[in-house]
mmCIF file of C-alpha atoms in Angstrom:
data_model
loop_
_atom_site.group_PDB
_atom_site.id
_atom_site.type_symbol
_atom_site.label_atom_id
_atom_site.label_comp_id
_atom_site.label_asym_id
_atom_site.label_seq_id
_atom_site.Cartn_x
_atom_site.Cartn_y
_atom_site.Cartn_z
ATOM 1 C CA ALA A 1 -33.998 38.898 -92.893
ATOM 2 C CA GLN A 2 -30.486 38.089 -94.146
ATOM 3 C CA SER A 3 -28.310 34.920 -93.806
ATOM 4 C CA VAL A 4 -24.885 33.355 -94.734
ATOM 5 C CA THR A 5 -24.715 29.686 -94.949
ATOM 6 C CA GLN A 6 -20.984 28.160 -95.643
ATOM 7 C CA LEU A 7 -21.467 24.749 -96.155
ATOM 8 C CA ASP A 8 -17.847 23.387 -96.257
ATOM 9 C CA SER A 9 -16.698 23.420 -91.843
ATOM 10 C CA GLN A 10 -13.094 22.448 -93.917
ATOM 11 C CA VAL A 11 -11.158 22.469 -96.663
ATOM 12 C CA PRO A 12 -7.720 20.501 -96.979
ATOM 13 C CA VAL A 13 -5.933 21.809 -100.578
ATOM 14 C CA PHE A 14 -2.437 20.978 -101.623
ATOM 15 C CA GLU A 15 0.054 23.683 -101.524
ATOM 16 C CA GLU A 16 -0.065 25.675 -104.856
ATOM 17 C CA ALA A 17 -3.101 24.243 -105.662
ATOM 18 C CA PRO A 18 -6.763 26.367 -106.720
ATOM 19 C CA VAL A 19 -9.050 26.522 -103.932
ATOM 20 C CA GLU A 20 -12.556 27.187 -104.130
ATOM 21 C CA LEU A 21 -14.452 28.395 -100.499
ATOM 22 C CA ARG A 22 -18.772 28.470 -101.111
ATOM 23 C CA CYS A 23 -20.841 30.936 -99.551
ATOM 24 C CA ASN A 24 -24.341 31.320 -99.831
ATOM 25 C CA TYR A 25 -26.397 34.275 -99.052
ATOM 26 C CA SER A 26 -30.483 35.347 -97.982
ATOM 27 C CA SER A 27 -31.704 38.606 -98.078
ATOM 28 C CA SER A 28 -34.527 40.954 -99.073
ATOM 29 C CA VAL A 29 -32.767 43.771 -98.957
ATOM 30 C CA SER A 30 -29.406 45.080 -101.288
ATOM 31 C CA VAL A 31 -26.558 43.202 -100.614
ATOM 32 C CA TYR A 32 -23.744 43.910 -99.543
ATOM 33 C CA LEU A 33 -21.034 41.428 -99.131
ATOM 34 C CA PHE A 34 -17.939 40.766 -97.317
ATOM 35 C CA TRP A 35 -15.400 37.991 -96.466
ATOM 36 C CA TYR A 36 -12.556 37.834 -93.613
ATOM 37 C CA VAL A 37 -10.022 36.017 -93.224
ATOM 38 C CA GLN A 38 -8.930 34.814 -88.906
ATOM 39 C CA TYR A 39 -5.383 33.213 -88.982
ATOM 40 C CA PRO A 40 -4.694 31.270 -86.126
ATOM 41 C CA ASN A 41 -4.972 33.382 -82.823
ATOM 42 C CA GLN A 42 -5.575 36.364 -84.458
ATOM 43 C CA GLY A 43 -8.425 38.538 -85.104
ATOM 44 C CA LEU A 44 -10.386 38.446 -88.431
ATOM 45 C CA GLN A 45 -9.157 40.593 -90.887
ATOM 46 C CA LEU A 46 -11.096 41.770 -94.278
ATOM 47 C CA LEU A 47 -10.195 40.287 -97.234
ATOM 48 C CA LEU A 48 -12.829 41.691 -99.956
ATOM 49 C CA LYS A 49 -16.173 43.234 -99.473
ATOM 50 C CA TYR A 50 -19.381 43.262 -102.392
ATOM 51 C CA LEU A 51 -20.684 46.741 -102.346
ATOM 52 C CA SER A 52 -21.670 47.336 -105.878
ATOM 53 C CA GLY A 53 -20.608 47.545 -109.361
ATOM 54 C CA SER A 54 -18.675 44.813 -111.012
ATOM 55 C CA THR A 55 -19.316 41.480 -109.677
ATOM 56 C CA LEU A 56 -15.854 39.960 -109.710
ATOM 57 C CA VAL A 57 -13.966 41.370 -106.814
ATOM 58 C CA LYS A 58 -10.332 41.381 -105.803
ATOM 59 C CA GLY A 59 -8.991 41.306 -102.423
ATOM 60 C CA ILE A 60 -5.510 40.601 -100.796
ATOM 61 C CA ASN A 61 -3.113 38.443 -100.768
ATOM 62 C CA GLY A 62 -4.481 36.862 -104.254
ATOM 63 C CA PHE A 63 -8.117 36.297 -103.302
ATOM 64 C CA GLU A 64 -11.237 36.940 -105.554
ATOM 65 C CA ALA A 65 -15.211 36.095 -104.904
ATOM 66 C CA GLU A 66 -17.337 36.482 -107.459
ATOM 67 C CA PHE A 67 -21.144 37.638 -106.777
ATOM 68 C CA ASN A 68 -24.060 35.470 -108.161
ATOM 69 C CA LYS A 69 -27.097 37.056 -107.201
ATOM 70 C CA SER A 70 -29.434 34.060 -109.486
ATOM 71 C CA GLN A 71 -27.459 31.444 -107.511
ATOM 72 C CA THR A 72 -27.124 34.060 -103.969
ATOM 73 C CA SER A 73 -23.428 33.305 -103.636
ATOM 74 C CA PHE A 74 -21.140 35.352 -103.243
ATOM 75 C CA HIS A 75 -17.665 32.366 -103.443
ATOM 76 C CA LEU A 76 -14.547 32.632 -102.147
ATOM 77 C CA ARG A 77 -11.552 31.083 -105.243
ATOM 78 C CA LYS A 78 -7.915 31.537 -104.974
ATOM 79 C CA PRO A 79 -6.046 30.046 -107.933
ATOM 80 C CA SER A 80 -2.825 28.999 -106.831
ATOM 81 C CA VAL A 81 -2.700 28.312 -102.944
ATOM 82 C CA HIS A 82 0.591 29.150 -100.005
ATOM 83 C CA ILE A 83 0.876 27.236 -96.959
ATOM 84 C CA SER A 84 0.309 31.176 -95.152
ATOM 85 C CA ASP A 85 -3.472 30.826 -96.676
ATOM 86 C CA THR A 86 -3.712 28.149 -93.637
ATOM 87 C CA ALA A 87 -6.566 29.859 -91.782
ATOM 88 C CA GLU A 88 -10.678 30.356 -91.455
ATOM 89 C CA TYR A 89 -12.516 32.040 -93.599
ATOM 90 C CA PHE A 90 -15.831 33.796 -92.298
ATOM 91 C CA CYS A 91 -18.343 35.640 -95.079
ATOM 92 C CA ALA A 92 -20.229 38.317 -94.051
ATOM 93 C CA VAL A 93 -23.725 40.458 -94.855
ATOM 94 C CA PRO A 94 -24.937 43.105 -92.738
ATOM 95 C CA SER A 95 -27.729 43.235 -90.764
ATOM 96 C CA GLY A 96 -29.382 45.793 -91.130
ATOM 97 C CA THR A 97 -27.525 49.002 -90.685
ATOM 98 C CA TYR A 98 -24.997 48.599 -88.339
ATOM 99 C CA LYS A 99 -24.317 44.294 -86.972
ATOM 100 C CA TYR A 100 -22.727 41.646 -89.374
ATOM 101 C CA ILE A 101 -24.020 37.870 -89.821
ATOM 102 C CA PHE A 102 -21.683 35.789 -89.824
ATOM 103 C CA GLY A 103 -21.463 32.132 -91.388
ATOM 104 C CA THR A 104 -20.026 29.330 -89.781
ATOM 105 C CA GLY A 105 -16.645 29.709 -91.358
ATOM 106 C CA THR A 106 -14.620 27.759 -93.118
ATOM 107 C CA ARG A 107 -11.289 26.352 -92.352
ATOM 108 C CA LEU A 108 -9.210 25.978 -94.731
ATOM 109 C CA LYS A 109 -5.576 24.071 -94.567
ATOM 110 C CA VAL A 110 -3.340 23.684 -97.211
ATOM 111 C CA LEU A 111 -0.893 20.931 -96.829
ATOM 112 C CA ALA A 112 2.579 20.728 -97.777
ATOM 113 C CA GLY B 1 -1.755 52.981 -86.593
ATOM 114 C CA ALA B 2 -2.748 50.561 -83.439
ATOM 115 C CA GLY B 3 -5.608 48.668 -84.111
ATOM 116 C CA VAL B 4 -7.978 47.199 -82.002
ATOM 117 C CA SER B 5 -6.266 45.871 -78.531
ATOM 118 C CA GLN B 6 -7.805 43.142 -76.200
ATOM 119 C CA SER B 7 -7.153 42.092 -73.205
ATOM 120 C CA PRO B 8 -5.977 39.552 -71.194
ATOM 121 C CA SER B 9 -5.497 37.982 -74.100
ATOM 122 C CA ASN B 10 -6.465 34.694 -72.024
ATOM 123 C CA LYS B 11 -8.640 34.475 -68.283
ATOM 124 C CA VAL B 12 -9.287 31.478 -67.140
ATOM 125 C CA THR B 13 -11.622 31.645 -64.277
ATOM 126 C CA GLU B 14 -14.362 29.704 -61.802
ATOM 127 C CA LYS B 15 -17.224 29.065 -62.334
ATOM 128 C CA GLY B 16 -18.936 32.166 -60.341
ATOM 129 C CA LYS B 17 -16.391 34.385 -60.544
ATOM 130 C CA ASP B 18 -16.856 37.372 -62.389
ATOM 131 C CA VAL B 19 -14.829 38.496 -65.206
ATOM 132 C CA GLU B 20 -14.178 42.243 -67.181
ATOM 133 C CA LEU B 21 -12.689 41.778 -70.792
ATOM 134 C CA ARG B 22 -11.482 45.096 -72.304
ATOM 135 C CA CYS B 23 -11.986 46.530 -75.701
ATOM 136 C CA ASP B 24 -9.981 49.888 -76.400
ATOM 137 C CA PRO B 25 -10.821 50.584 -80.495
ATOM 138 C CA ILE B 26 -8.658 52.686 -82.856
ATOM 139 C CA SER B 27 -8.830 56.560 -81.768
ATOM 140 C CA GLY B 28 -11.579 58.007 -84.314
ATOM 141 C CA HIS B 29 -14.229 54.851 -84.659
ATOM 142 C CA THR B 30 -17.291 55.606 -83.009
ATOM 143 C CA ALA B 31 -18.902 52.494 -83.478
ATOM 144 C CA LEU B 32 -17.466 49.405 -80.935
ATOM 145 C CA TYR B 33 -19.158 45.652 -81.410
ATOM 146 C CA TRP B 34 -18.116 43.140 -78.843
ATOM 147 C CA TYR B 35 -18.750 39.283 -80.571
ATOM 148 C CA ARG B 36 -18.579 35.907 -78.941
ATOM 149 C CA GLN B 37 -16.489 33.474 -81.090
ATOM 150 C CA SER B 38 -17.576 29.562 -80.042
ATOM 151 C CA LEU B 39 -16.242 26.645 -81.551
ATOM 152 C CA GLY B 40 -18.242 25.536 -83.794
ATOM 153 C CA GLN B 41 -20.714 28.105 -83.862
ATOM 154 C CA GLY B 42 -19.617 31.279 -86.089
ATOM 155 C CA LEU B 43 -19.508 34.560 -84.368
ATOM 156 C CA GLU B 44 -22.593 35.676 -82.468
ATOM 157 C CA PHE B 45 -23.201 39.197 -82.255
ATOM 158 C CA LEU B 46 -24.066 40.460 -78.856
ATOM 159 C CA ILE B 47 -23.618 44.589 -78.888
ATOM 160 C CA TYR B 48 -23.096 47.692 -80.918
ATOM 161 C CA PHE B 49 -22.081 50.962 -78.887
ATOM 162 C CA GLN B 50 -22.912 54.009 -81.102
ATOM 163 C CA GLY B 51 -19.968 56.199 -79.202
ATOM 164 C CA ASN B 52 -21.241 55.812 -75.708
ATOM 165 C CA SER B 53 -24.524 54.074 -75.658
ATOM 166 C CA ALA B 54 -25.676 51.162 -76.895
ATOM 167 C CA PRO B 55 -28.783 51.074 -79.324
ATOM 168 C CA ASP B 56 -28.278 47.220 -79.727
ATOM 169 C CA LYS B 57 -27.942 45.394 -76.689
ATOM 170 C CA SER B 58 -29.899 42.122 -78.298
ATOM 171 C CA GLY B 59 -27.638 40.174 -78.415
ATOM 172 C CA LEU B 60 -26.514 39.947 -74.624
ATOM 173 C CA PRO B 61 -26.977 36.078 -74.033
ATOM 174 C CA SER B 62 -28.390 36.399 -70.248
ATOM 175 C CA ASP B 63 -29.088 39.965 -67.851
ATOM 176 C CA ARG B 64 -25.576 38.553 -66.364
ATOM 177 C CA PHE B 65 -23.869 39.923 -68.948
ATOM 178 C CA SER B 66 -23.285 43.791 -69.196
ATOM 179 C CA ALA B 67 -21.199 46.510 -71.672
ATOM 180 C CA GLU B 68 -20.155 49.430 -70.951
ATOM 181 C CA ARG B 69 -18.355 52.414 -73.376
ATOM 182 C CA THR B 70 -16.919 55.525 -71.160
ATOM 183 C CA GLY B 71 -15.172 58.481 -73.694
ATOM 184 C CA GLY B 72 -15.868 56.444 -76.859
ATOM 185 C CA SER B 73 -14.013 54.730 -76.631
ATOM 186 C CA VAL B 74 -12.932 51.650 -73.799
ATOM 187 C CA SER B 75 -14.997 49.323 -74.352
ATOM 188 C CA THR B 76 -15.779 46.451 -71.000
ATOM 189 C CA LEU B 77 -17.184 43.778 -71.111
ATOM 190 C CA THR B 78 -18.616 41.891 -67.690
ATOM 191 C CA ILE B 79 -19.736 38.669 -67.251
ATOM 192 C CA GLN B 80 -21.469 37.690 -63.795
ATOM 193 C CA ARG B 81 -21.530 34.369 -62.345
ATOM 194 C CA THR B 82 -19.357 32.471 -65.261
ATOM 195 C CA GLN B 83 -20.966 29.813 -66.363
ATOM 196 C CA GLN B 84 -19.401 26.709 -68.921
ATOM 197 C CA GLU B 85 -20.777 27.465 -71.528
ATOM 198 C CA ASP B 86 -19.457 31.627 -71.110
ATOM 199 C CA SER B 87 -16.370 29.845 -72.550
ATOM 200 C CA ALA B 88 -15.992 31.155 -75.762
ATOM 201 C CA VAL B 89 -13.027 33.428 -77.305
ATOM 202 C CA TYR B 90 -15.073 37.666 -76.998
ATOM 203 C CA LEU B 91 -13.553 39.450 -80.015
ATOM 204 C CA CYS B 92 -14.264 43.091 -79.680
ATOM 205 C CA ALA B 93 -14.685 45.201 -82.931
ATOM 206 C CA SER B 94 -14.752 48.973 -84.218
ATOM 207 C CA SER B 95 -15.270 50.808 -87.188
ATOM 208 C CA PHE B 96 -15.622 54.986 -88.019
ATOM 209 C CA SER B 97 -19.410 54.560 -87.883
ATOM 210 C CA GLY B 98 -22.704 52.932 -87.954
ATOM 211 C CA GLY B 99 -22.987 51.947 -91.126
ATOM 212 C CA GLU B 100 -23.232 48.769 -93.446
ATOM 213 C CA ILE B 101 -20.177 49.545 -95.386
ATOM 214 C CA TYR B 102 -17.860 50.137 -93.144
ATOM 215 C CA GLU B 103 -15.298 47.381 -92.530
ATOM 216 C CA GLN B 104 -15.290 46.319 -89.087
ATOM 217 C CA TYR B 105 -11.604 46.472 -87.646
ATOM 218 C CA PHE B 106 -11.393 43.164 -85.381
ATOM 219 C CA GLY B 107 -9.134 42.920 -82.590
ATOM 220 C CA PRO B 108 -7.182 39.497 -81.267
ATOM 221 C CA GLY B 109 -10.102 38.561 -79.223
ATOM 222 C CA THR B 110 -9.774 37.175 -75.260
ATOM 223 C CA ARG B 111 -10.042 33.673 -74.826
ATOM 224 C CA LEU B 112 -11.980 32.685 -71.526
ATOM 225 C CA THR B 113 -12.379 29.866 -70.014
ATOM 226 C CA VAL B 114 -14.411 29.017 -67.591
ATOM 227 C CA THR B 115 -13.182 25.626 -65.228
#
């Protein structure tokens, strides 16, 4: 069965510093991986997705993630964060043909 | 175009009352999903609609929960005899089809508080 683990529930980081949000997955089938972002009082918005091809995936707002099959990871990175990046970030993997399994989320807090 | 909309945005209800949560998906999206987001629990899948039928209701936590979709569009999630543990944010999402590679578009959610 597919699953995702986000070990960091909260990540504080100063503005303009780099950040990495960790996601590890468990899957016995072909792997598709997603990162979603949830800004305060809003729904989730797709940041980026890995379906196949290049293992380095670029998304919106300067975020990128690297699919690492040997480490079963799909960590999210940004070289320089802004205050506006303060949000909750969810890693997700499909389970079956339509259902998504979401991680428990990582709350990114960017400090001035 | 318009995104997924949900109403109400906030709902406070007394324990034991019934509530109805509404979701308007993006026009043309055949697949619709309901999730529950509880503090520290991530997103919990509740139910999936393809058109008006629900091939997967496996995530509904109890028989107090039900959902329907009419006209391949609007969906209503009903919780009967609400309990305090039902307090959560209920998110609706839609996609072009029920497929694992299709992006799901989420609404802003309904925050339900049961007192």
